[in-house]
mmCIF file of C-alpha atoms in Angstrom:
data_model
loop_
_atom_site.group_PDB
_atom_site.id
_atom_site.type_symbol
_atom_site.label_atom_id
_atom_site.label_comp_id
_atom_site.label_asym_id
_atom_site.label_seq_id
_atom_site.Cartn_x
_atom_site.Cartn_y
_atom_site.Cartn_z
ATOM 1 C CA UNK A 60 -0.298 0.053 -0.272
ATOM 2 C CA UNK A 61 1.313 3.702 -0.985
ATOM 3 C CA UNK A 62 2.300 6.140 1.462
ATOM 4 C CA UNK A 63 -0.854 8.473 0.676
ATOM 5 C CA UNK A 64 -3.075 5.637 1.286
ATOM 6 C CA UNK A 65 -1.621 4.437 4.409
ATOM 7 C CA UNK A 66 -2.229 8.287 5.381
ATOM 8 C CA UNK A 67 -5.788 8.212 4.469
ATOM 9 C CA UNK A 68 -6.254 5.260 5.914
ATOM 10 C CA UNK A 69 -4.885 6.216 9.334
ATOM 11 C CA UNK A 70 -6.930 9.555 9.420
ATOM 12 C CA UNK A 71 -10.223 7.621 8.691
ATOM 13 C CA UNK A 72 -9.409 5.392 11.589
ATOM 14 C CA UNK A 73 -8.957 8.407 13.648
ATOM 15 C CA UNK A 74 -12.527 9.959 12.367
ATOM 16 C CA UNK A 75 -13.997 6.771 12.972
ATOM 17 C CA UNK A 76 -12.916 6.245 16.479
ATOM 18 C CA UNK A 77 -13.713 10.049 17.057
ATOM 19 C CA UNK A 78 -16.329 10.227 19.766
ATOM 20 C CA UNK A 79 -17.730 13.359 18.185
ATOM 21 C CA UNK A 80 -18.159 11.518 14.925
ATOM 22 C CA UNK A 81 -19.910 8.480 16.399
ATOM 23 C CA UNK A 82 -22.137 10.995 17.849
ATOM 24 C CA UNK A 83 -22.964 12.850 15.013
ATOM 25 C CA UNK A 84 -23.716 9.378 13.088
ATOM 26 C CA UNK A 85 -26.012 8.498 15.843
ATOM 27 C CA UNK A 86 -27.706 11.807 15.651
ATOM 28 C CA UNK A 87 -28.457 11.584 11.922
ATOM 29 C CA UNK A 88 -29.753 7.876 12.522
ATOM 30 C CA UNK A 89 -31.933 9.486 15.173
ATOM 31 C CA UNK A 90 -33.145 11.987 12.593
ATOM 32 C CA UNK A 91 -33.576 9.302 9.985
ATOM 33 C CA UNK A 92 -35.745 7.508 12.483
ATOM 34 C CA UNK A 93 -37.957 10.553 13.236
ATOM 35 C CA UNK A 94 -38.362 11.342 9.489
ATOM 36 C CA UNK A 95 -39.753 8.044 9.056
ATOM 37 C CA UNK A 96 -42.252 8.352 11.705
ATOM 38 C CA UNK A 97 -43.190 11.900 10.304
ATOM 39 C CA UNK A 98 -44.276 10.362 7.045
ATOM 40 C CA UNK A 99 -46.659 8.567 8.056
ATOM 41 C CA UNK A 100 -48.646 11.798 9.221
ATOM 42 C CA UNK A 101 -50.395 13.994 6.455
ATOM 43 C CA UNK A 102 -47.967 16.629 5.512
ATOM 44 C CA UNK A 103 -48.189 19.831 3.591
ATOM 45 C CA UNK A 104 -46.706 19.267 -0.031
ATOM 46 C CA UNK A 105 -43.516 21.619 1.032
ATOM 47 C CA UNK A 106 -42.719 19.755 4.259
ATOM 48 C CA UNK A 107 -42.893 16.446 1.725
ATOM 49 C CA UNK A 108 -40.492 17.795 -0.542
ATOM 50 C CA UNK A 109 -38.076 18.791 2.154
ATOM 51 C CA UNK A 110 -38.539 15.257 3.646
ATOM 52 C CA UNK A 111 -37.720 13.658 0.336
ATOM 53 C CA UNK A 112 -34.716 15.925 -0.036
ATOM 54 C CA UNK A 113 -33.915 15.387 3.611
ATOM 55 C CA UNK A 114 -33.982 11.546 2.862
ATOM 56 C CA UNK A 115 -31.554 11.816 0.157
ATOM 57 C CA UNK A 116 -29.051 13.686 2.284
ATOM 58 C CA UNK A 117 -29.292 11.111 4.860
ATOM 59 C CA UNK A 118 -28.638 8.239 2.531
ATOM 60 C CA UNK A 119 -25.563 10.141 0.916
ATOM 61 C CA UNK A 120 -24.459 10.755 4.857
ATOM 62 C CA UNK A 121 -24.811 6.855 5.331
ATOM 63 C CA UNK A 122 -22.743 5.961 1.996
ATOM 64 C CA UNK A 123 -19.665 8.207 2.913
ATOM 65 C CA UNK A 124 -19.832 6.992 6.464
ATOM 66 C CA UNK A 125 -19.642 3.343 5.047
ATOM 67 C CA UNK A 126 -16.914 4.417 2.908
ATOM 68 C CA UNK A 127 -14.904 5.729 5.575
ATOM 69 C CA UNK A 128 -15.244 2.967 7.633
ATOM 70 C CA UNK A 129 -14.012 0.524 4.764
ATOM 71 C CA UNK A 130 -11.075 2.704 3.801
ATOM 72 C CA UNK A 131 -9.921 3.113 7.735
ATOM 73 C CA UNK A 132 -10.161 -1.225 7.732
ATOM 74 C CA UNK A 133 -6.493 -2.207 7.491
ATOM 75 C CA UNK A 134 -7.793 -5.912 6.339
ATOM 76 C CA UNK A 135 -10.020 -4.901 3.414
ATOM 77 C CA UNK A 136 -11.172 -8.507 2.733
ATOM 78 C CA UNK A 137 -12.155 -8.853 6.553
ATOM 79 C CA UNK A 138 -14.465 -5.892 6.369
ATOM 80 C CA UNK A 139 -17.425 -8.073 5.435
ATOM 81 C CA UNK A 140 -16.696 -10.983 7.866
ATOM 82 C CA UNK A 141 -18.655 -8.546 10.178
ATOM 83 C CA UNK A 142 -22.246 -8.897 10.078
ATOM 84 C CA UNK A 143 -22.796 -5.643 11.154
ATOM 85 C CA UNK A 144 -20.711 -4.361 7.891
ATOM 86 C CA UNK A 145 -22.809 -6.736 5.687
ATOM 87 C CA UNK A 146 -26.036 -5.137 7.044
ATOM 88 C CA UNK A 147 -25.388 -1.515 7.074
ATOM 89 C CA UNK A 148 -23.892 -2.078 3.521
ATOM 90 C CA UNK A 149 -26.787 -3.676 2.464
ATOM 91 C CA UNK A 150 -29.197 -1.009 4.263
ATOM 92 C CA UNK A 151 -27.262 1.714 2.318
ATOM 93 C CA UNK A 152 -27.558 0.032 -1.110
ATOM 94 C CA UNK A 153 -31.278 -0.710 -1.127
ATOM 95 C CA UNK A 154 -31.532 3.170 0.075
ATOM 96 C CA UNK A 155 -29.740 4.062 -3.037
ATOM 97 C CA UNK A 156 -32.141 2.588 -5.124
ATOM 98 C CA UNK A 157 -34.549 5.334 -6.404
ATOM 99 C CA UNK A 158 -38.221 3.652 -6.072
ATOM 100 C CA UNK A 159 -39.714 6.409 -4.187
ATOM 101 C CA UNK A 160 -42.395 6.910 -7.049
ATOM 102 C CA UNK A 161 -42.633 3.579 -8.380
ATOM 103 C CA UNK A 162 -44.864 0.547 -7.221
ATOM 104 C CA UNK A 163 -42.290 -0.610 -4.752
ATOM 105 C CA UNK A 164 -42.262 2.616 -2.894
ATOM 106 C CA UNK A 165 -43.853 0.755 0.164
ATOM 107 C CA UNK A 166 -41.221 -1.478 0.099
ATOM 108 C CA UNK A 167 -38.459 0.996 0.184
ATOM 109 C CA UNK A 168 -39.879 3.019 2.820
ATOM 110 C CA UNK A 169 -40.459 -0.349 5.081
ATOM 111 C CA UNK A 170 -36.366 -0.860 4.327
ATOM 112 C CA UNK A 171 -35.522 2.246 5.379
ATOM 113 C CA UNK A 172 -37.129 1.928 8.738
ATOM 114 C CA UNK A 173 -34.430 -0.760 9.411
ATOM 115 C CA UNK A 174 -32.100 2.195 9.014
ATOM 116 C CA UNK A 175 -33.024 2.693 12.534
ATOM 117 C CA UNK A 176 -31.137 -0.441 13.526
ATOM 118 C CA UNK A 177 -27.700 0.736 12.407
ATOM 119 C CA UNK A 178 -27.822 2.056 15.809
ATOM 120 C CA UNK A 179 -27.039 -1.401 17.424
ATOM 121 C CA UNK A 180 -24.121 -1.278 14.862
ATOM 122 C CA UNK A 181 -22.859 1.880 16.073
ATOM 123 C CA UNK A 182 -22.914 1.386 19.814
ATOM 124 C CA UNK A 183 -21.166 -1.279 21.239
ATOM 125 C CA UNK A 184 -23.451 -1.727 24.328
ATOM 126 C CA UNK A 185 -26.533 -2.569 22.012
ATOM 127 C CA UNK A 186 -24.236 -5.138 19.983
ATOM 128 C CA UNK A 187 -23.257 -6.700 23.073
ATOM 129 C CA UNK A 188 -27.338 -7.204 24.102
ATOM 130 C CA UNK A 189 -28.266 -8.198 20.795
ATOM 131 C CA UNK A 190 -25.460 -10.721 20.656
ATOM 132 C CA UNK A 191 -26.164 -12.221 24.090
ATOM 133 C CA UNK A 192 -29.578 -12.726 23.348
ATOM 134 C CA UNK A 193 -29.004 -14.529 20.045
ATOM 135 C CA UNK A 194 -26.503 -16.481 21.844
ATOM 136 C CA UNK A 195 -28.781 -17.275 24.504
ATOM 137 C CA UNK A 196 -31.175 -18.450 22.069
ATOM 138 C CA UNK A 197 -30.282 -22.042 22.196
ATOM 139 C CA UNK A 198 -30.362 -22.308 26.371
ATOM 140 C CA UNK A 199 -33.957 -20.035 25.963
ATOM 141 C CA UNK A 200 -35.663 -22.675 23.582
ATOM 142 C CA UNK A 201 -35.178 -25.628 26.211
ATOM 143 C CA UNK A 202 -36.967 -23.415 28.684
ATOM 144 C CA UNK A 203 -39.771 -22.360 25.990
ATOM 145 C CA UNK A 204 -40.492 -26.028 25.529
ATOM 146 C CA UNK A 205 -40.739 -26.780 29.391
ATOM 147 C CA UNK A 206 -43.119 -23.749 29.631
ATOM 148 C CA UNK A 207 -45.124 -25.193 26.539
ATOM 149 C CA UNK A 208 -45.609 -28.445 28.626
ATOM 150 C CA UNK A 209 -46.708 -26.559 31.896
ATOM 151 C CA UNK A 210 -48.781 -24.908 29.551
ATOM 152 C CA UNK A 211 -50.535 -27.931 27.816
ATOM 153 C CA UNK A 212 -50.702 -29.763 31.056
ATOM 154 C CA UNK A 213 -52.477 -26.862 33.020
ATOM 155 C CA UNK A 214 -54.770 -26.025 29.768
ATOM 156 C CA UNK A 215 -55.835 -29.594 29.605
ATOM 157 C CA UNK A 216 -56.900 -29.811 33.581
ATOM 158 C CA UNK A 217 -58.839 -26.182 33.123
ATOM 159 C CA UNK A 218 -60.616 -27.168 29.991
ATOM 160 C CA UNK A 219 -61.634 -30.604 31.889
ATOM 161 C CA UNK A 220 -62.775 -28.937 35.232
ATOM 162 C CA UNK A 221 -64.024 -25.483 33.965
ATOM 163 C CA UNK A 222 -65.342 -25.653 30.478
ATOM 164 C CA UNK A 223 -68.805 -26.009 31.886
ATOM 165 C CA UNK A 224 -68.444 -22.663 33.864
ATOM 166 C CA UNK A 225 -67.273 -20.518 30.876
ATOM 167 C CA UNK A 226 -66.650 -22.451 27.229
ATOM 168 C CA UNK A 227 -65.451 -19.357 25.770
ATOM 169 C CA UNK A 228 -62.516 -19.418 28.071
ATOM 170 C CA UNK A 229 -62.180 -23.153 28.773
ATOM 171 C CA UNK A 230 -63.510 -24.473 25.709
ATOM 172 C CA UNK A 231 -60.967 -26.388 24.412
ATOM 173 C CA UNK A 232 -57.021 -27.104 25.059
ATOM 174 C CA UNK A 233 -56.264 -24.084 22.477
ATOM 175 C CA UNK A 234 -58.197 -21.704 23.963
ATOM 176 C CA UNK A 235 -57.519 -22.639 27.659
ATOM 177 C CA UNK A 236 -53.744 -22.038 26.739
ATOM 178 C CA UNK A 237 -54.908 -18.412 25.721
ATOM 179 C CA UNK A 238 -56.588 -17.757 28.794
ATOM 180 C CA UNK A 239 -53.637 -19.312 30.596
ATOM 181 C CA UNK A 240 -51.648 -16.632 28.785
ATOM 182 C CA UNK A 241 -53.889 -13.929 30.022
ATOM 183 C CA UNK A 242 -53.732 -15.147 33.361
ATOM 184 C CA UNK A 243 -49.809 -15.122 33.358
ATOM 185 C CA UNK A 244 -49.537 -11.583 32.317
ATOM 186 C CA UNK A 245 -51.934 -10.591 34.898
ATOM 187 C CA UNK A 246 -54.543 -9.416 32.550
ATOM 188 C CA UNK A 247 -57.850 -9.491 34.983
ATOM 189 C CA UNK A 248 -56.927 -12.831 35.838
ATOM 190 C CA UNK A 249 -58.719 -12.403 39.333
ATOM 191 C CA UNK A 250 -61.802 -12.237 37.530
ATOM 192 C CA UNK A 251 -61.444 -15.488 35.681
ATOM 193 C CA UNK A 252 -60.084 -17.165 39.015
ATOM 194 C CA UNK A 253 -63.164 -15.734 40.930
ATOM 195 C CA UNK A 254 -65.403 -17.038 38.359
ATOM 196 C CA UNK A 255 -64.216 -20.648 38.869
ATOM 197 C CA UNK A 256 -64.207 -20.163 42.601
ATOM 198 C CA UNK A 257 -67.868 -20.032 42.764
ATOM 199 C CA UNK A 258 -68.298 -23.555 41.654
ATOM 200 C CA UNK A 259 -64.714 -24.909 42.928
ATOM 201 C CA UNK A 260 -63.502 -23.227 46.064
ATOM 202 C CA UNK A 261 -60.115 -24.486 45.667
ATOM 203 C CA UNK A 262 -59.382 -23.571 42.226
ATOM 204 C CA UNK A 263 -57.544 -20.493 43.439
ATOM 205 C CA UNK A 264 -54.591 -23.262 44.151
ATOM 206 C CA UNK A 265 -54.473 -23.917 40.546
ATOM 207 C CA UNK A 266 -54.130 -20.327 39.420
ATOM 208 C CA UNK A 267 -51.553 -19.419 41.776
ATOM 209 C CA UNK A 268 -49.389 -22.767 41.140
ATOM 210 C CA UNK A 269 -49.708 -21.884 37.365
ATOM 211 C CA UNK A 270 -48.552 -18.072 37.816
ATOM 212 C CA UNK A 271 -45.471 -19.248 40.274
ATOM 213 C CA UNK A 272 -44.538 -21.834 37.586
ATOM 214 C CA UNK A 273 -45.126 -19.722 34.425
ATOM 215 C CA UNK A 274 -44.537 -15.828 35.779
ATOM 216 C CA UNK A 275 -42.117 -16.630 38.477
ATOM 217 C CA UNK A 276 -40.178 -19.558 38.143
ATOM 218 C CA UNK A 277 -39.585 -19.587 34.313
ATOM 219 C CA UNK A 278 -39.469 -15.699 33.905
ATOM 220 C CA UNK A 279 -36.278 -16.005 36.668
ATOM 221 C CA UNK A 280 -35.024 -18.809 34.726
ATOM 222 C CA UNK A 281 -34.986 -17.103 31.363
ATOM 223 C CA UNK A 282 -33.300 -13.866 33.246
ATOM 224 C CA UNK A 283 -30.458 -15.766 34.369
ATOM 225 C CA UNK A 284 -29.533 -17.162 31.195
ATOM 226 C CA UNK A 285 -29.624 -13.806 29.621
ATOM 227 C CA UNK A 286 -27.342 -12.321 32.077
ATOM 228 C CA UNK A 287 -25.142 -15.144 32.124
ATOM 229 C CA UNK A 288 -24.421 -14.946 28.517
ATOM 230 C CA UNK A 289 -24.176 -11.410 28.930
ATOM 231 C CA UNK A 290 -21.629 -11.627 31.143
ATOM 232 C CA UNK A 291 -19.487 -14.011 29.144
ATOM 233 C CA UNK A 292 -19.904 -11.370 26.429
ATOM 234 C CA UNK A 293 -18.604 -8.394 28.516
ATOM 235 C CA UNK A 294 -15.837 -10.714 29.516
ATOM 236 C CA UNK A 295 -14.733 -11.511 25.994
ATOM 237 C CA UNK A 296 -14.996 -7.985 25.003
ATOM 238 C CA UNK A 297 -12.642 -6.836 28.020
ATOM 239 C CA UNK A 298 -10.222 -9.641 26.593
ATOM 240 C CA UNK A 299 -10.438 -8.545 23.266
ATOM 241 C CA UNK A 300 -9.707 -5.152 24.509
ATOM 242 C CA UNK A 301 -6.830 -6.319 26.751
ATOM 243 C CA UNK A 302 -5.272 -8.011 23.691
ATOM 244 C CA UNK A 303 -5.542 -5.072 21.336
ATOM 245 C CA UNK A 304 -4.108 -2.530 23.948
ATOM 246 C CA UNK A 305 -1.478 -4.993 24.719
ATOM 247 C CA UNK A 306 -2.287 -4.951 28.716
ATOM 248 C CA UNK A 307 -3.749 -8.469 29.153
ATOM 249 C CA UNK A 308 -3.950 -9.668 31.904
ATOM 250 C CA UNK A 309 -3.719 -13.491 33.236
ATOM 251 C CA UNK A 310 -7.770 -14.924 33.880
ATOM 252 C CA UNK A 311 -8.687 -16.471 37.352
ATOM 253 C CA UNK A 312 -8.365 -19.911 35.653
ATOM 254 C CA UNK A 313 -4.985 -19.209 34.359
ATOM 255 C CA UNK A 314 -4.016 -18.346 37.601
ATOM 256 C CA UNK A 315 -5.662 -21.236 39.155
ATOM 257 C CA UNK A 316 -3.559 -23.511 36.947
ATOM 258 C CA UNK A 317 -0.267 -21.748 37.716
ATOM 259 C CA UNK A 318 -0.794 -22.371 41.052
ATOM 260 C CA UNK A 319 -1.313 -26.158 40.303
ATOM 261 C CA UNK A 320 1.667 -26.316 38.490
ATOM 262 C CA UNK A 321 3.461 -24.513 41.535
ATOM 263 C CA UNK A 322 2.198 -27.067 44.106
ATOM 264 C CA UNK A 323 3.051 -29.780 41.409
ATOM 265 C CA UNK A 324 6.721 -28.715 41.566
ATOM 266 C CA UNK A 325 6.880 -28.331 45.085
ATOM 267 C CA UNK A 326 5.762 -31.624 45.977
ATOM 268 C CA UNK A 327 8.252 -33.083 43.460
ATOM 269 C CA UNK A 328 10.839 -31.351 45.067
ATOM 270 C CA UNK A 329 9.745 -32.011 48.658
#
């Protein structure tokens, strides 16, 4: 790479890491989101024209910002190995297609809505949150499966016991599951319970046990899984930053392994 190219890459890399530049990009994304919302209201023709011009300027800015990030990347081939870089590129390229006055105008406006998600690619903390949520999905899947089993069992019991009381709420197992979802979200669930207690005085135990399992136990399990994955992601990011800055410190596991090796050496010498 030539010397001018190196200087340009260095300058763009500094610009990309500049906090003011990041704040400006975030501000443009927020303006883009507000612009999308403003278009859902009836506007005067002059304002509509202004929003169209502003939309083109925002798209042009996103193109320039993406070009700066690409030039600032030392290894150009690795730029598209990052999912968020690919996502940003697709959003910008689709936004460049002139379909505002065509039959695909609705699709164009819908795609522009996703420009708000660029906030995630800009702010590292949001990336960690989304990455943690995605990585937690396999573990959450088993929790959801267990919750479905509990829902199914309670729905079968409710449909069997309470169908004659209120067929609209307990007519079959599918309707019973919807009713239980209403109970889990605490949407007037006491009305449902009191209606059944008029016939079965002990039916309160059915509802309370279900709420304990679904709203409390499973919810805490989901929160625990997501928090655990988030802690792992934060630790991974801290380790990567330490390696990049050359200040990598040994982890607790590495220290424990070193202590075991020292103890083993001392035992051999004694």
